[in-house]
CSV table of C-alpha atoms (C1' of nucleotides) and ligand atoms in Angstrom, one decimal:
chain,number,residue,atom,x,y,z
A,132,MET,CA,236.7,242.3,294.7
A,133,LYS,CA,235.9,238.7,294.4
A,134,THR,CA,232.6,237.2,295.3
A,135,VAL,CA,232.2,233.5,296.4
A,136,SER,CA,229.7,231.6,294.7
A,137,PHE,CA,227.0,230.3,296.9
A,138,GLU,CA,227.8,226.7,295.5
A,139,ASP,CA,231.4,227.2,296.9
A,140,LEU,CA,230.1,228.3,300.1
A,141,GLN,CA,228.2,225.0,300.2
A,142,LYS,CA,231.2,223.0,299.4
A,143,GLU,CA,233.0,224.6,302.0
A,144,LEU,CA,230.7,223.8,304.9
A,145,LYS,CA,230.8,220.1,303.5
A,146,ASN,CA,234.8,220.1,303.9
A,147,ARG,CA,234.2,221.4,307.5
A,148,ASN,CA,231.7,218.6,308.0
A,149,ILE,CA,228.8,221.3,308.8
A,150,ASN,CA,225.8,220.2,307.9
A,151,LEU,CA,223.3,222.4,305.7
A,152,SER,CA,220.1,222.4,307.3
A,153,TYR,CA,217.3,224.3,306.0
A,154,GLN,CA,217.6,227.4,308.2
A,155,ARG,CA,221.3,227.7,307.7
A,156,LEU,CA,220.4,227.4,303.9
A,157,LYS,CA,218.2,230.3,304.3
A,158,ILE,CA,220.7,232.4,306.1
A,159,LEU,CA,223.5,231.5,304.1
A,160,GLN,CA,221.4,232.5,300.9
A,161,TYR,CA,220.3,235.9,302.6
A,162,LEU,CA,223.9,236.6,303.3
A,163,THR,CA,225.1,236.0,299.9
A,164,ASN,CA,222.1,237.8,298.1
A,165,SER,CA,222.0,240.7,300.3
A,166,GLN,CA,224.6,243.3,299.8
A,167,ILE,CA,223.7,245.4,302.8
A,168,HIS,CA,225.9,243.6,305.7
A,169,PRO,CA,222.9,242.8,307.9
A,170,THR,CA,222.5,242.8,311.4
A,171,VAL,CA,221.1,239.7,313.1
A,172,ASP,CA,217.7,241.4,313.5
A,173,GLN,CA,217.7,242.3,310.0
A,174,ILE,CA,218.3,238.4,309.2
A,175,PHE,CA,215.6,237.3,311.5
A,176,THR,CA,213.2,239.8,310.6
A,177,ASP,CA,213.5,239.4,306.7
A,178,LEU,CA,213.5,235.4,306.9
A,179,HIS,CA,211.1,235.2,309.7
A,180,LYS,CA,208.5,236.3,307.3
A,181,ASP,CA,209.1,233.2,305.0
A,182,ILE,CA,210.1,230.7,308.1
A,183,PRO,CA,207.6,231.5,310.7
A,184,THR,CA,209.0,229.1,313.1
A,185,LEU,CA,212.6,230.6,312.8
A,186,SER,CA,214.1,231.4,316.2
A,187,LYS,CA,216.5,234.2,316.8
A,188,THR,CA,218.8,231.7,318.6
A,189,THR,CA,219.4,230.0,315.5
A,190,VAL,CA,220.4,233.2,313.7
A,191,TYR,CA,222.8,233.9,316.2
A,192,ASN,CA,224.2,230.2,316.3
A,193,THR,CA,224.4,229.8,312.7
A,194,LEU,CA,226.4,233.5,312.4
A,195,LYS,CA,228.7,232.1,314.9
A,196,LEU,CA,229.3,228.8,312.9
A,197,LEU,CA,230.2,230.8,310.0
A,198,VAL,CA,232.6,233.3,311.8
A,199,GLN,CA,234.4,230.4,313.6
A,200,SER,CA,234.7,228.3,310.0
A,201,ASP,CA,236.2,231.8,308.4
A,202,LEU,CA,233.1,232.0,306.0
A,203,ALA,CA,232.0,235.1,307.3
A,204,LYS,CA,233.2,238.4,309.0
A,205,VAL,CA,231.8,240.5,311.9
A,206,LEU,CA,231.8,244.1,311.6
A,207,THR,CA,231.8,246.5,314.3
A,208,ILE,CA,231.6,249.8,312.8
A,209,GLU,CA,229.3,251.2,315.3
A,210,ASP,CA,229.3,249.9,319.1
A,211,ASN,CA,225.7,249.3,319.0
A,212,GLU,CA,225.3,247.3,315.8
A,213,THR,CA,227.2,244.0,315.0
A,214,ARG,CA,226.9,243.3,311.1
A,215,TYR,CA,228.0,240.2,309.1
A,216,ASP,CA,229.8,240.2,306.0
A,217,ILE,CA,229.8,236.7,303.7
A,218,ASN,CA,232.4,238.3,301.9
A,219,ILE,CA,235.8,237.3,303.7
A,220,GLU,CA,238.0,238.9,300.8
A,221,ASN,CA,240.0,241.8,302.4
A,222,HIS,CA,238.1,245.3,301.6
A,223,GLY,CA,237.2,248.5,303.5
A,224,HIS,CA,233.8,249.4,304.6
A,225,PHE,CA,232.4,253.1,304.4
A,226,LYS,CA,229.2,253.9,306.6
A,227,CYS,CA,227.4,256.9,305.7
A,228,GLU,CA,226.4,258.8,308.7
A,229,SER,CA,223.3,260.3,306.9
A,230,CYS,CA,221.6,257.3,305.3
A,231,GLY,CA,223.4,254.4,307.2
A,232,GLU,CA,224.1,252.6,304.2
A,233,ILE,CA,227.4,250.8,304.2
A,234,TYR,CA,229.7,250.6,301.1
A,235,ASP,CA,232.5,248.5,300.2
A,236,PHE,CA,235.9,249.3,298.8
A,237,THR,CA,238.9,247.9,297.6
A,238,ILE,CA,242.0,248.4,299.7
A,239,ASP,CA,245.4,247.1,299.5
A,240,LEU,CA,245.6,246.0,303.1
A,241,ASP,CA,249.3,244.8,302.5
A,242,SER,CA,250.4,248.0,301.8
A,243,ILE,CA,249.4,249.2,305.3
A,244,ALA,CA,251.0,246.8,307.0
A,245,ASN,CA,253.4,248.7,309.5
A,246,LYS,CA,257.3,248.4,310.3
A,247,GLU,CA,256.3,249.2,314.0
A,248,LEU,CA,254.4,245.6,313.8
A,249,LYS,CA,257.3,243.8,312.1
A,250,ASN,CA,257.5,241.6,315.5
A,251,PHE,CA,253.6,241.0,315.4
A,252,LYS,CA,251.6,238.2,314.0
A,253,ILE,CA,248.7,239.9,312.2
A,254,ASN,CA,245.7,237.6,311.7
A,255,ASP,CA,243.1,240.3,310.9
A,256,LYS,CA,242.7,243.7,309.5
A,257,LYS,CA,239.7,245.7,309.5
A,258,VAL,CA,239.3,249.2,307.9
A,259,TYR,CA,236.3,251.3,308.7
A,260,PHE,CA,235.7,254.8,307.4
A,261,LYS,CA,232.6,257.0,308.3
A,262,GLY,CA,231.1,260.1,306.5
A,263,ILE,CA,228.6,261.2,303.7
A,264,CYS,CA,227.7,259.3,300.8
A,265,PRO,CA,227.7,260.7,297.3
A,266,ARG,CA,223.8,260.1,297.3
A,267,CYS,CA,223.5,262.3,300.5
A,268,LEU,CA,225.7,264.9,299.4
A,269,ASN,CA,223.3,266.1,297.0
P,262,MET,CA,252.2,260.0,317.4
P,263,LYS,CA,251.6,263.5,319.4
P,264,THR,CA,249.8,263.4,322.6
P,265,VAL,CA,247.8,266.3,323.6
P,266,SER,CA,249.0,267.6,327.1
P,267,PHE,CA,246.5,267.7,330.0
P,268,GLU,CA,246.7,271.4,330.1
P,269,ASP,CA,245.6,271.7,326.3
P,270,LEU,CA,242.7,269.6,327.0
P,271,GLN,CA,241.5,271.6,329.8
P,272,LYS,CA,241.6,274.6,327.5
P,273,GLU,CA,239.6,272.7,325.1
P,274,LEU,CA,237.0,272.1,327.6
P,275,LYS,CA,236.8,276.0,328.6
P,276,ASN,CA,236.8,276.9,324.6
P,277,ARG,CA,233.6,274.4,324.6
P,278,ASN,CA,232.2,276.0,327.5
P,279,ILE,CA,232.1,272.6,329.5
P,280,ASN,CA,232.5,272.8,333.2
P,281,LEU,CA,235.5,271.1,334.7
P,282,SER,CA,233.8,269.3,337.6
P,283,TYR,CA,235.8,267.2,340.0
P,284,GLN,CA,234.5,264.0,338.3
P,285,ARG,CA,235.0,265.1,334.9
P,286,LEU,CA,238.7,266.0,335.8
P,287,LYS,CA,239.3,262.6,337.2
P,288,ILE,CA,238.1,260.9,334.2
P,289,LEU,CA,240.1,263.0,332.2
P,290,GLN,CA,242.9,262.3,334.1
P,291,TYR,CA,242.6,258.8,334.3
P,292,LEU,CA,242.4,258.8,330.3
P,293,THR,CA,245.6,260.6,329.7
P,294,ASN,CA,247.7,258.7,332.2
P,295,SER,CA,246.6,255.3,331.3
P,296,GLN,CA,247.5,253.9,327.8
P,297,ILE,CA,245.3,251.0,328.2
P,298,HIS,CA,242.2,252.5,326.0
P,299,PRO,CA,240.1,251.6,328.7
P,300,THR,CA,236.5,250.4,328.8
P,301,VAL,CA,233.7,252.2,330.8
P,302,ASP,CA,233.9,249.6,333.5
P,303,GLN,CA,237.8,249.9,333.9
P,304,ILE,CA,237.5,253.4,334.3
P,305,PHE,CA,234.7,253.2,336.5
P,306,THR,CA,236.2,250.2,338.9
P,307,ASP,CA,239.6,252.2,339.1
P,308,LEU,CA,238.4,255.7,339.9
P,309,HIS,CA,235.7,254.2,342.5
P,310,LYS,CA,238.4,253.4,344.7
P,311,ASP,CA,239.5,257.0,345.1
P,312,ILE,CA,235.7,258.4,344.8
P,313,PRO,CA,233.3,256.1,346.4
P,314,THR,CA,230.3,258.2,345.4
P,315,LEU,CA,231.2,258.1,341.7
P,316,SER,CA,228.4,257.0,339.6
P,317,LYS,CA,228.9,254.8,336.2
P,318,THR,CA,226.2,257.1,334.8
P,319,THR,CA,228.6,260.1,335.2
P,320,VAL,CA,231.6,257.9,333.5
P,321,TYR,CA,229.0,257.1,330.6
P,322,ASN,CA,227.9,261.0,330.4
P,323,THR,CA,231.6,262.3,330.7
P,324,LEU,CA,232.8,259.8,327.8
P,325,LYS,CA,230.1,260.8,325.8
P,326,LEU,CA,230.5,264.8,326.3
P,327,LEU,CA,234.2,264.3,325.1
P,328,VAL,CA,233.6,262.0,322.2
P,329,GLN,CA,230.7,264.7,321.1
P,330,SER,CA,233.6,267.3,321.6
P,331,ASP,CA,236.0,265.3,319.5
P,332,LEU,CA,238.4,265.3,322.5
P,333,ALA,CA,238.1,261.3,322.8
P,334,LYS,CA,237.3,258.6,320.3
P,335,VAL,CA,235.3,255.5,320.6
P,336,LEU,CA,237.1,251.9,319.8
P,337,THR,CA,235.2,249.3,318.5
P,338,ILE,CA,237.6,246.3,317.9
P,339,GLU,CA,235.3,243.7,319.4
P,340,ASP,CA,231.3,243.8,319.3
P,341,ASN,CA,231.3,243.3,323.1
P,342,GLU,CA,233.8,245.9,324.4
P,343,THR,CA,233.6,249.5,323.9
P,344,ARG,CA,236.9,251.6,324.4
P,345,TYR,CA,237.9,254.9,324.5
P,346,ASP,CA,241.0,256.8,323.5
P,347,ILE,CA,242.0,260.5,324.4
P,348,ASN,CA,244.7,260.3,321.6
P,349,ILE,CA,242.6,261.5,318.6
P,350,GLU,CA,245.6,261.8,316.4
P,351,ASN,CA,244.9,259.4,313.5
P,352,HIS,CA,246.7,255.9,314.4
P,353,GLY,CA,245.9,252.3,314.1
P,354,HIS,CA,245.2,249.7,316.9
P,355,PHE,CA,246.2,246.5,317.2
P,356,LYS,CA,244.7,243.9,319.7
P,357,CYS,CA,246.5,240.9,320.8
P,358,GLU,CA,244.0,237.7,320.7
P,359,SER,CA,246.1,236.1,323.6
P,360,CYS,CA,246.6,238.7,326.2
P,361,GLY,CA,244.1,241.2,325.2
P,362,GLU,CA,246.4,244.2,325.1
P,363,ILE,CA,246.0,247.1,322.8
P,364,TYR,CA,248.8,248.4,320.8
P,365,ASP,CA,249.0,251.9,318.9
P,366,PHE,CA,250.9,252.0,315.7
P,367,THR,CA,251.3,255.0,313.3
P,368,ILE,CA,249.6,254.8,309.9
P,369,ASP,CA,249.3,257.2,307.1
P,370,LEU,CA,246.0,257.2,306.9
P,371,ASP,CA,246.0,259.7,303.8
P,372,SER,CA,247.5,256.9,301.8
P,373,ILE,CA,245.1,254.6,302.4
P,374,ALA,CA,242.5,257.0,300.7
P,375,ASN,CA,241.1,255.3,297.9
P,376,LYS,CA,239.9,256.5,294.4
P,377,GLU,CA,236.5,254.5,294.7
P,378,LEU,CA,235.7,256.9,297.4
P,379,LYS,CA,236.6,260.3,295.8
P,380,ASN,CA,233.1,261.5,295.7
P,381,PHE,CA,232.5,260.4,299.1
P,382,LYS,CA,232.9,262.8,302.2
P,383,ILE,CA,235.4,261.1,304.9
P,384,ASN,CA,235.0,262.3,308.4
P,385,ASP,CA,236.6,259.6,310.3
P,386,LYS,CA,239.0,256.5,309.6
P,387,LYS,CA,239.5,253.4,311.7
P,388,VAL,CA,241.8,251.0,311.2
P,389,TYR,CA,241.8,247.7,313.5
P,390,PHE,CA,244.5,244.7,313.6
P,391,LYS,CA,244.4,241.7,315.5
P,392,GLY,CA,246.8,238.8,316.0
P,393,ILE,CA,249.3,238.1,318.7
P,394,CYS,CA,251.7,240.4,320.0
P,395,PRO,CA,255.7,240.1,320.4
P,396,ARG,CA,255.5,239.2,324.2
P,397,CYS,CA,252.8,236.3,323.7
P,398,LEU,CA,254.8,234.8,320.4
P,399,ASN,CA,257.6,233.8,323.0
L,120,DT,C1',210.9,199.3,309.1
L,121,DA,C1',211.8,200.5,313.8
L,122,DA,C1',215.0,201.8,317.2
L,123,DT,C1',218.7,204.7,318.4
L,124,DC,C1',221.7,208.6,318.7
L,125,DA,C1',223.9,212.6,317.5
L,126,DT,C1',222.8,217.1,315.9
L,127,DA,C1',219.8,221.2,314.9
L,128,DT,C1',216.3,224.1,316.4
L,129,DT,C1',213.4,226.3,319.4
L,130,DG,C1',211.6,229.4,323.3
L,131,DT,C1',212.4,231.2,327.4
L,132,DA,C1',215.0,232.8,331.0
L,133,DA,C1',219.4,234.9,332.5
L,134,DT,C1',223.0,238.3,331.7
L,135,DG,C1',225.3,242.6,330.6
L,136,DA,C1',225.8,247.0,328.5
L,137,DT,C1',223.7,251.0,327.9
L,138,DT,C1',220.1,254.5,328.3
L,139,DA,C1',216.1,256.8,330.3
L,140,DC,C1',214.8,259.4,334.2
L,141,DA,C1',213.6,261.6,338.5
L,142,DA,C1',215.6,263.2,342.8
L,143,DC,C1',219.5,265.4,345.0
L,144,DT,C1',223.8,268.4,345.2
L,145,DC,C1',226.7,271.9,344.4
L,146,DT,C1',227.7,276.6,342.7
L,147,DG,C1',227.1,281.3,341.8
L,148,DT,C1',224.2,285.0,342.0
L,149,DA,C1',220.5,288.3,343.1
U,165,DT,C1',218.7,283.8,352.1
U,166,DA,C1',216.5,282.0,348.0
U,167,DC,C1',216.8,280.7,343.4
U,168,DA,C1',218.6,278.9,339.1
U,169,DG,C1',221.4,275.9,336.3
U,170,DA,C1',224.5,272.5,335.8
U,171,DG,C1',226.2,268.1,337.4
U,172,DT,C1',225.9,263.8,339.9
U,173,DT,C1',223.5,259.8,341.8
U,174,DG,C1',220.8,255.6,341.9
U,175,DT,C1',217.5,252.8,340.1
U,176,DA,C1',214.4,251.3,336.5
U,177,DA,C1',214.1,250.3,331.8
U,178,DT,C1',215.8,248.7,327.4
U,179,DC,C1',217.9,245.9,324.2
U,180,DA,C1',221.4,242.9,322.2
U,181,DT,C1',223.4,238.3,323.4
U,182,DT,C1',224.0,234.1,325.5
U,183,DA,C1',222.7,230.0,328.5
U,184,DC,C1',220.1,226.2,329.0
U,185,DA,C1',216.6,222.8,328.8
U,186,DA,C1',212.9,220.6,325.8
U,187,DT,C1',212.0,219.3,321.4
U,188,DA,C1',212.3,217.9,316.6
U,189,DT,C1',215.2,216.2,312.7
U,190,DG,C1',217.6,213.4,310.3
U,191,DA,C1',221.4,209.8,309.7
U,192,DT,C1',222.6,205.4,311.1
U,193,DT,C1',222.1,200.7,312.7
U,194,DA,C1',219.6,196.6,313.9
H,251,MN,MN1,231.9,244.1,302.7
H,252,MN,MN1,245.2,254.8,320.8
H,253,ZN,ZN1,224.2,258.4,302.4
H,254,ZN,ZN1,250.1,239.4,324.0
DNA sequence: TAATCATATTGTAATGATTACAACTCTGTA
DNA sequence: TACAGAGTTGTAATCATTACAATATGATTA
């Protein structure tokens, strides 16, 4: 699973004429460093320790910007928690129903394209699994 | 894609000692008759015409009951609309970004099980596609 | 440098979906 | 008829998200 470097992300932003403010930089760093597919609240709470003036609205705005620019993806594994993934490569997500942790896994999404959909234009594919992770099985 | 008959559903409810009230009956009928993967609001609004006393809370309660009893599934294709599917057979969902319609498609979920997950206990698999449907492509 | 302008951020209020909860209703049984 | 348990209802509370107006920032121009 390829990971896009932080520098590449900065370039991408410039390509799209998106200014890199201090807040945007910090949110982007948080997303690239953490592998936890965070919620808005996790991002806000963690960053708020360093940036006491940070507004939650800014977090929402920035994430919307990143998603619209195809630099991040929205994960809706549960109906009550929206998560964000800076890794836009195609891959699946497994959520442990016991500890709540979310695991990435590689998946060949091309192989699951379906004949029934041959006349459909497919722009996005999401694969979500749920169950119990090995750590919790012990 | 196998469809469970309404009579089978009734039996399943009895097996689980779930009483079939008039409201529950109507909600169940609505789910089996409509193939639109409705939201709570759609169910409530449509049924409210026939049952003016119906409460939205009852719709929420009944759906929660059906999901807990494994007689319905929750779909979270978008982060802002929770939908329900009475068809619990494994199948994928395609949402048209133009008209909003949701299409079922068959998919062999066993074939996309992954070696990386061989030590995981998988309880549920969801596959969501987005794009443009043939009708909207014309 | 100072003035100007566009963009970004902030805080608060509004919205909308969902849940909590207490009162009421219905149905079957003693 | 009285009672008990389950189901329903309406309202209030909660929580995530969005709208919006005021303020701040940062680049551009004179
Ligand atoms: Mn991921
Ligand atoms: Mn379906
Ligand atoms: Zn776990
Ligand atoms: Zn369409």
